[in-house]
mmCIF file of C-alpha atoms in Angstrom:
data_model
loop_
_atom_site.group_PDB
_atom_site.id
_atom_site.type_symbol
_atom_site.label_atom_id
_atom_site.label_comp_id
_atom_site.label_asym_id
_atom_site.label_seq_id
_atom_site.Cartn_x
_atom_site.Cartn_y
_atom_site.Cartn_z
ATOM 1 C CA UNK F 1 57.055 139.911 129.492
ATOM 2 C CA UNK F 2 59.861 139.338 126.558
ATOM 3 C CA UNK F 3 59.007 136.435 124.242
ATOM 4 C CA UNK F 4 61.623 134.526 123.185
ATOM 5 C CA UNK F 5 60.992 131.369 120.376
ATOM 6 C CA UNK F 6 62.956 128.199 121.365
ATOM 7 C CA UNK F 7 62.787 127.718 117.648
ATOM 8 C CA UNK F 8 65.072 129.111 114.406
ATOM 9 C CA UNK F 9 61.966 128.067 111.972
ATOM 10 C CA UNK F 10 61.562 130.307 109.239
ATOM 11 C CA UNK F 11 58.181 129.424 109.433
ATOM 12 C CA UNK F 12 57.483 129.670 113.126
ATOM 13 C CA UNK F 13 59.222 133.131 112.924
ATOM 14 C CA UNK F 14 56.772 134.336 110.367
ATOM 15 C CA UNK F 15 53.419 133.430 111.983
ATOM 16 C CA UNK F 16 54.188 134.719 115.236
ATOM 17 C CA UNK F 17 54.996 137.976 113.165
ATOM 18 C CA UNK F 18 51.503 137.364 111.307
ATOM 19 C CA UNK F 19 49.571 137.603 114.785
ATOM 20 C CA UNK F 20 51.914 140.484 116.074
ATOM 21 C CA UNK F 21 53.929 139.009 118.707
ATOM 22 C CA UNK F 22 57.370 140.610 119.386
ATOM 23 C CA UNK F 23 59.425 138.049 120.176
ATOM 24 C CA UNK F 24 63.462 137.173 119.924
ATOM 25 C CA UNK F 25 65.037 133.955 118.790
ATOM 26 C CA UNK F 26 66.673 131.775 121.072
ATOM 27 C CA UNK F 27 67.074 128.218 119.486
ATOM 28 C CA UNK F 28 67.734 124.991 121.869
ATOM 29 C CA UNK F 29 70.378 122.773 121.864
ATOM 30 C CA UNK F 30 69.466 120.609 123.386
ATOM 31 C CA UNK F 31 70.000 116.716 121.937
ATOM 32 C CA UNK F 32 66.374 115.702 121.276
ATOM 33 C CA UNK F 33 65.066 112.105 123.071
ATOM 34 C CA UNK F 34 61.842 110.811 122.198
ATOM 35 C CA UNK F 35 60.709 108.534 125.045
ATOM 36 C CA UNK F 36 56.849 108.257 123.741
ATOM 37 C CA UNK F 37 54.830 106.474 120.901
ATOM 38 C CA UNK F 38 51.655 108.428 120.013
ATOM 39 C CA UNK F 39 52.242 111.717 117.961
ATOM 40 C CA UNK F 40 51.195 113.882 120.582
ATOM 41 C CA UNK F 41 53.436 112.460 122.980
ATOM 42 C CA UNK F 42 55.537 112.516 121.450
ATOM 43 C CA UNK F 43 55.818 116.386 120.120
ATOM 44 C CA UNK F 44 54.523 117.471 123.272
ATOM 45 C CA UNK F 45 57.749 116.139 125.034
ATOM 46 C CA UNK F 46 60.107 117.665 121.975
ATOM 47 C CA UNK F 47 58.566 120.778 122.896
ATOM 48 C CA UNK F 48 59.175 120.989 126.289
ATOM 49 C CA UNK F 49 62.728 119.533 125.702
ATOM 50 C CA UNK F 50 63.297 122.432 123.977
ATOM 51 C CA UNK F 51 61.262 125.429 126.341
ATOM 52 C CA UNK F 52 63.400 123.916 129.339
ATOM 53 C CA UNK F 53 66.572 124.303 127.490
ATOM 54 C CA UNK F 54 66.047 127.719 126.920
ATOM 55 C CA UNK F 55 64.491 128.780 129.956
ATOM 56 C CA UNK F 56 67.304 127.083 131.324
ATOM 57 C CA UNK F 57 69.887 129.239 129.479
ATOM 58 C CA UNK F 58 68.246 132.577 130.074
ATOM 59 C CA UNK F 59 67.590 132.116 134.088
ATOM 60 C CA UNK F 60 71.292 131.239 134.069
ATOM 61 C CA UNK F 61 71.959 134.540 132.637
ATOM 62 C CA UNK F 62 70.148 136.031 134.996
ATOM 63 C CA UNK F 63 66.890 137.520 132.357
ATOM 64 C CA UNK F 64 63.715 137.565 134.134
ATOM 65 C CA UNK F 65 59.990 137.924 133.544
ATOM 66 C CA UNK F 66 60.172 136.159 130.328
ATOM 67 C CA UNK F 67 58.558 133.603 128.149
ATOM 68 C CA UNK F 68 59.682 130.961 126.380
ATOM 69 C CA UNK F 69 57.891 128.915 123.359
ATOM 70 C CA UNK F 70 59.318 125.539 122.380
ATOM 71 C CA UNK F 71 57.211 123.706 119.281
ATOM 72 C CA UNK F 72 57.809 120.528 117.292
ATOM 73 C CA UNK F 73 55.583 119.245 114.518
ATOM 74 C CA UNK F 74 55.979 115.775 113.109
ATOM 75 C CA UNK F 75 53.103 113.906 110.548
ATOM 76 C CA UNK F 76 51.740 110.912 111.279
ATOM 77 C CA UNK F 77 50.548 108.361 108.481
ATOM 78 C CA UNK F 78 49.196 105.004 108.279
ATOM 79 C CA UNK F 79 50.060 104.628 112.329
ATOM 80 C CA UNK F 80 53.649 105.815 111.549
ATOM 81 C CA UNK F 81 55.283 108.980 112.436
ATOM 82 C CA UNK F 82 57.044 111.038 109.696
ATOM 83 C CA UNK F 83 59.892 113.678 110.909
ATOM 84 C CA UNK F 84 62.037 115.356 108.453
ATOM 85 C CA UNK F 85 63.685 113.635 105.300
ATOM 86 C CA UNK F 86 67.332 112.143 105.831
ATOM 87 C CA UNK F 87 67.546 112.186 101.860
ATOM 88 C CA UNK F 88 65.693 112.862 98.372
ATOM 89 C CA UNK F 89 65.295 108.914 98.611
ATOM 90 C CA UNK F 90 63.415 109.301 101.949
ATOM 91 C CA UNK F 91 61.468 112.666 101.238
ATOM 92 C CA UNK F 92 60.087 111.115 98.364
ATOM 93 C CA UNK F 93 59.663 107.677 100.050
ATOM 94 C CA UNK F 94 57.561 109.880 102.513
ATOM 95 C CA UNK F 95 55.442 111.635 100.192
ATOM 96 C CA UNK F 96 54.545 108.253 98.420
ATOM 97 C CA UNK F 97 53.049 107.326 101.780
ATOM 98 C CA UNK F 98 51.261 109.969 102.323
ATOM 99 C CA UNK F 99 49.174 109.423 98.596
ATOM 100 C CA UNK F 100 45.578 108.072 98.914
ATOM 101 C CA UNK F 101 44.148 109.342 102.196
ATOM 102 C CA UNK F 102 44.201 111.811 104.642
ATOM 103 C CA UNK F 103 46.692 111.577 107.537
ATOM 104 C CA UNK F 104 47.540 114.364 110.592
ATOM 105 C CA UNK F 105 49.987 116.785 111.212
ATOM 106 C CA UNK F 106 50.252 117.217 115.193
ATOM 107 C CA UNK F 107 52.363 120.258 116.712
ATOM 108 C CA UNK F 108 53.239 120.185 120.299
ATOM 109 C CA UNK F 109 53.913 123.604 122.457
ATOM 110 C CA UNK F 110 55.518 124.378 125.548
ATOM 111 C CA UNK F 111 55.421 127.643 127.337
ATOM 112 C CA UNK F 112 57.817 127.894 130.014
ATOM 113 C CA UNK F 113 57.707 131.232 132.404
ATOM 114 C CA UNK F 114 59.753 132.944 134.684
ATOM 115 C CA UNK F 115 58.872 136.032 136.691
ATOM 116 C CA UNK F 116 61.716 137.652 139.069
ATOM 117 C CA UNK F 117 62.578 135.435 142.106
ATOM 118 C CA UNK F 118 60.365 132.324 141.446
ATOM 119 C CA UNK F 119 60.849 129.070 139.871
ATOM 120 C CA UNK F 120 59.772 128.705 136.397
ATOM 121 C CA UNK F 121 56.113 127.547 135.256
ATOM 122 C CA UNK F 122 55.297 125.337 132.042
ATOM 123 C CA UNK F 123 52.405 124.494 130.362
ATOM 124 C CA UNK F 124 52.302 122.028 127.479
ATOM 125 C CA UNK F 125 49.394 121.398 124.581
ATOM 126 C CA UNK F 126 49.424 119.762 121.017
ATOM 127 C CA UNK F 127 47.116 120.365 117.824
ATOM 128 C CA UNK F 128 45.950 117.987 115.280
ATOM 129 C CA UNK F 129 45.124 119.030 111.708
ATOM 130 C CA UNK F 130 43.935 116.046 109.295
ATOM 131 C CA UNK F 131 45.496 117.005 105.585
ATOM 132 C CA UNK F 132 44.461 115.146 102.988
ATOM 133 C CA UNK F 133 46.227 115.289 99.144
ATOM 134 C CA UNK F 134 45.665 114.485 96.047
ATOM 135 C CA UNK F 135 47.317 111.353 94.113
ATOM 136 C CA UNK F 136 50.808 112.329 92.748
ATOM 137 C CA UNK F 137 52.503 110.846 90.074
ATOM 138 C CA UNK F 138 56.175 109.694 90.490
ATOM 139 C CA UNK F 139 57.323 112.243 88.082
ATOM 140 C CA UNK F 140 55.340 114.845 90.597
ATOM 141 C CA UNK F 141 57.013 113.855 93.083
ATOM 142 C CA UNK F 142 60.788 114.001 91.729
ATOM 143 C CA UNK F 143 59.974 116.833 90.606
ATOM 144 C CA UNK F 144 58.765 118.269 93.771
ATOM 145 C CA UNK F 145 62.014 116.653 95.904
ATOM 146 C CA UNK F 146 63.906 118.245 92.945
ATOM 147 C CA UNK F 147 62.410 121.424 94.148
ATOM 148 C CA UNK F 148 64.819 121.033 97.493
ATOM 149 C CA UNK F 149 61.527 122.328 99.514
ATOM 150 C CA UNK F 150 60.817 119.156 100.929
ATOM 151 C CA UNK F 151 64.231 118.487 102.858
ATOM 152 C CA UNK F 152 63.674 120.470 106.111
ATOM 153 C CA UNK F 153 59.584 119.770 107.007
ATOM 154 C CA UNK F 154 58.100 116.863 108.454
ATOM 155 C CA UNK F 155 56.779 114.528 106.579
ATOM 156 C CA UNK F 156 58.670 116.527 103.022
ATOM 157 C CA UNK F 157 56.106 118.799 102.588
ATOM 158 C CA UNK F 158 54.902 122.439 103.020
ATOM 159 C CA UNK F 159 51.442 122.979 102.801
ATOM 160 C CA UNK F 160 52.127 126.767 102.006
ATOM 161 C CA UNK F 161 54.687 126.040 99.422
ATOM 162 C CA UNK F 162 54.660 124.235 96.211
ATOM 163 C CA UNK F 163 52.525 121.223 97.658
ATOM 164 C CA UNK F 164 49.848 123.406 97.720
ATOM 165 C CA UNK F 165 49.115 122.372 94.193
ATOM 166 C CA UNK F 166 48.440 118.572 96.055
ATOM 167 C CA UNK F 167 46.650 119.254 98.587
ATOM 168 C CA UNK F 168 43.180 118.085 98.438
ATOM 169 C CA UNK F 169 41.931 119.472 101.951
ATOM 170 C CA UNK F 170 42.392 120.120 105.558
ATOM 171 C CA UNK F 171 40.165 119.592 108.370
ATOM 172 C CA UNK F 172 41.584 121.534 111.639
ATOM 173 C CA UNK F 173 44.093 124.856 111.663
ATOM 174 C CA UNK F 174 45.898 125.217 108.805
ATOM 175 C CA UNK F 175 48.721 127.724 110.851
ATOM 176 C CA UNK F 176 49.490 124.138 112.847
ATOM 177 C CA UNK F 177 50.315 122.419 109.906
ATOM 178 C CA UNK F 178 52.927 125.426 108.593
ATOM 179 C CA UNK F 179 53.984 124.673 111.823
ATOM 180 C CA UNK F 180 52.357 126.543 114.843
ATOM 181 C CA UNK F 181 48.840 126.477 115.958
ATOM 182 C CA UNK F 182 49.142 130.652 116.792
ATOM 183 C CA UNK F 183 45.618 131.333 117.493
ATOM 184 C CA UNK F 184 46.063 128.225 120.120
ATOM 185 C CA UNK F 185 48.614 129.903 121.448
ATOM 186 C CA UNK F 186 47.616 133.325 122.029
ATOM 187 C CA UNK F 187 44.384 132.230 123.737
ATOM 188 C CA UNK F 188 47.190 129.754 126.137
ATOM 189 C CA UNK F 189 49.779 132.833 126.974
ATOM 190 C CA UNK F 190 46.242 135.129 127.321
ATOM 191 C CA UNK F 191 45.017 132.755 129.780
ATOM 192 C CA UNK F 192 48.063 132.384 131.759
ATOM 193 C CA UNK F 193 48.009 136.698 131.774
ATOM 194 C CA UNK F 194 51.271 136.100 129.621
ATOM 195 C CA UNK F 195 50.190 138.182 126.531
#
């Protein structure tokens, strides 16, 4: 079966490397619409938004046997959900929010499958992770939006980047929060006989 990640995520490309997974890039694009509330709803139907897209796109082109991961990750904080920053305003608007507790980082997968001459299959899961950071200061913070890293993550962060310095804890995978739960996911694609 050829992989193919309905993702161009730095991030996502480098822990399915990690876990040895060959795999090629294929990113949707698709126009994402969020029809759900809860968090893991609501990445759940992101990623299979974005594993139909693709699968779409290859069975057009007439590829078989293959395998397609979609993933989205958003935070959620004080009952709100955080996606990526519109603005340094915003990223550091989110990371003020995020001071004083813990709050969860959810990532939802799709796999989508197609073997020669039948329809395609899909299977959808989500992870939670509960993060919890320490107390920045504002000057932290500028200085940390400054940094430009917090522009493209949810909720203006990376856990494996300079925020690292502010992060107090995790309780859950840490791989979901970078951004894919991959030890999730190879038991899901070993299951389905997929890996």
């Amino acid at each position: 079966m050829k992989i193919y990640l309905a993702s161009a995520s730095p991030r996502r490309k480098e822990l399915l490397k990690q876990v040895g997974i060959s795999f090629k890039v294929v990113p949707g694009t698709v126009e994402e619409k969020i029809t759900k509330e809860k968090p893991d709803e609501v990445v759940e139907e992101l990623s299979y938004q974005k594993a139909v897209d693709v699968c779409g796109k290859l069975a057009a082109e007439g590829k078989e046997d293959f395998v397609v991961i979609g993933a989205d990750t958003v935070v959620s904080a004080w009952g709100k959900i955080l996606g990526k920053p519109v603005d340094r305003a915003d990223a550091a608007r989110m990371l003020k929010e995020l001071q004083g507790g813990s709050h969860q980082v959810y990532t939802g997968v799709t796999l989508a499958w197609k073997y020669k001459d039948m329809q395609p299959m899909f299977a959808t899961f989500s992870e939670c992770t509960d993060v919890t950071m320490y107390a920045m200061t504002d000057e932290e913070i500028l200085r940390y939006v400054d940094s430009g890293e917090p522009m493209d993550k949810a909720g203006a962060y990376a856990i494996q980047g300079l925020c690292a310095a502010h992060i107090q804890g995790i309780c859950g995978d840490y791989n979901n929060v970078v951004g894919l739960p991959v030890g999730r996911l190879c038991q899901e694609l070993k299951k389905r006989g997929l890996l």
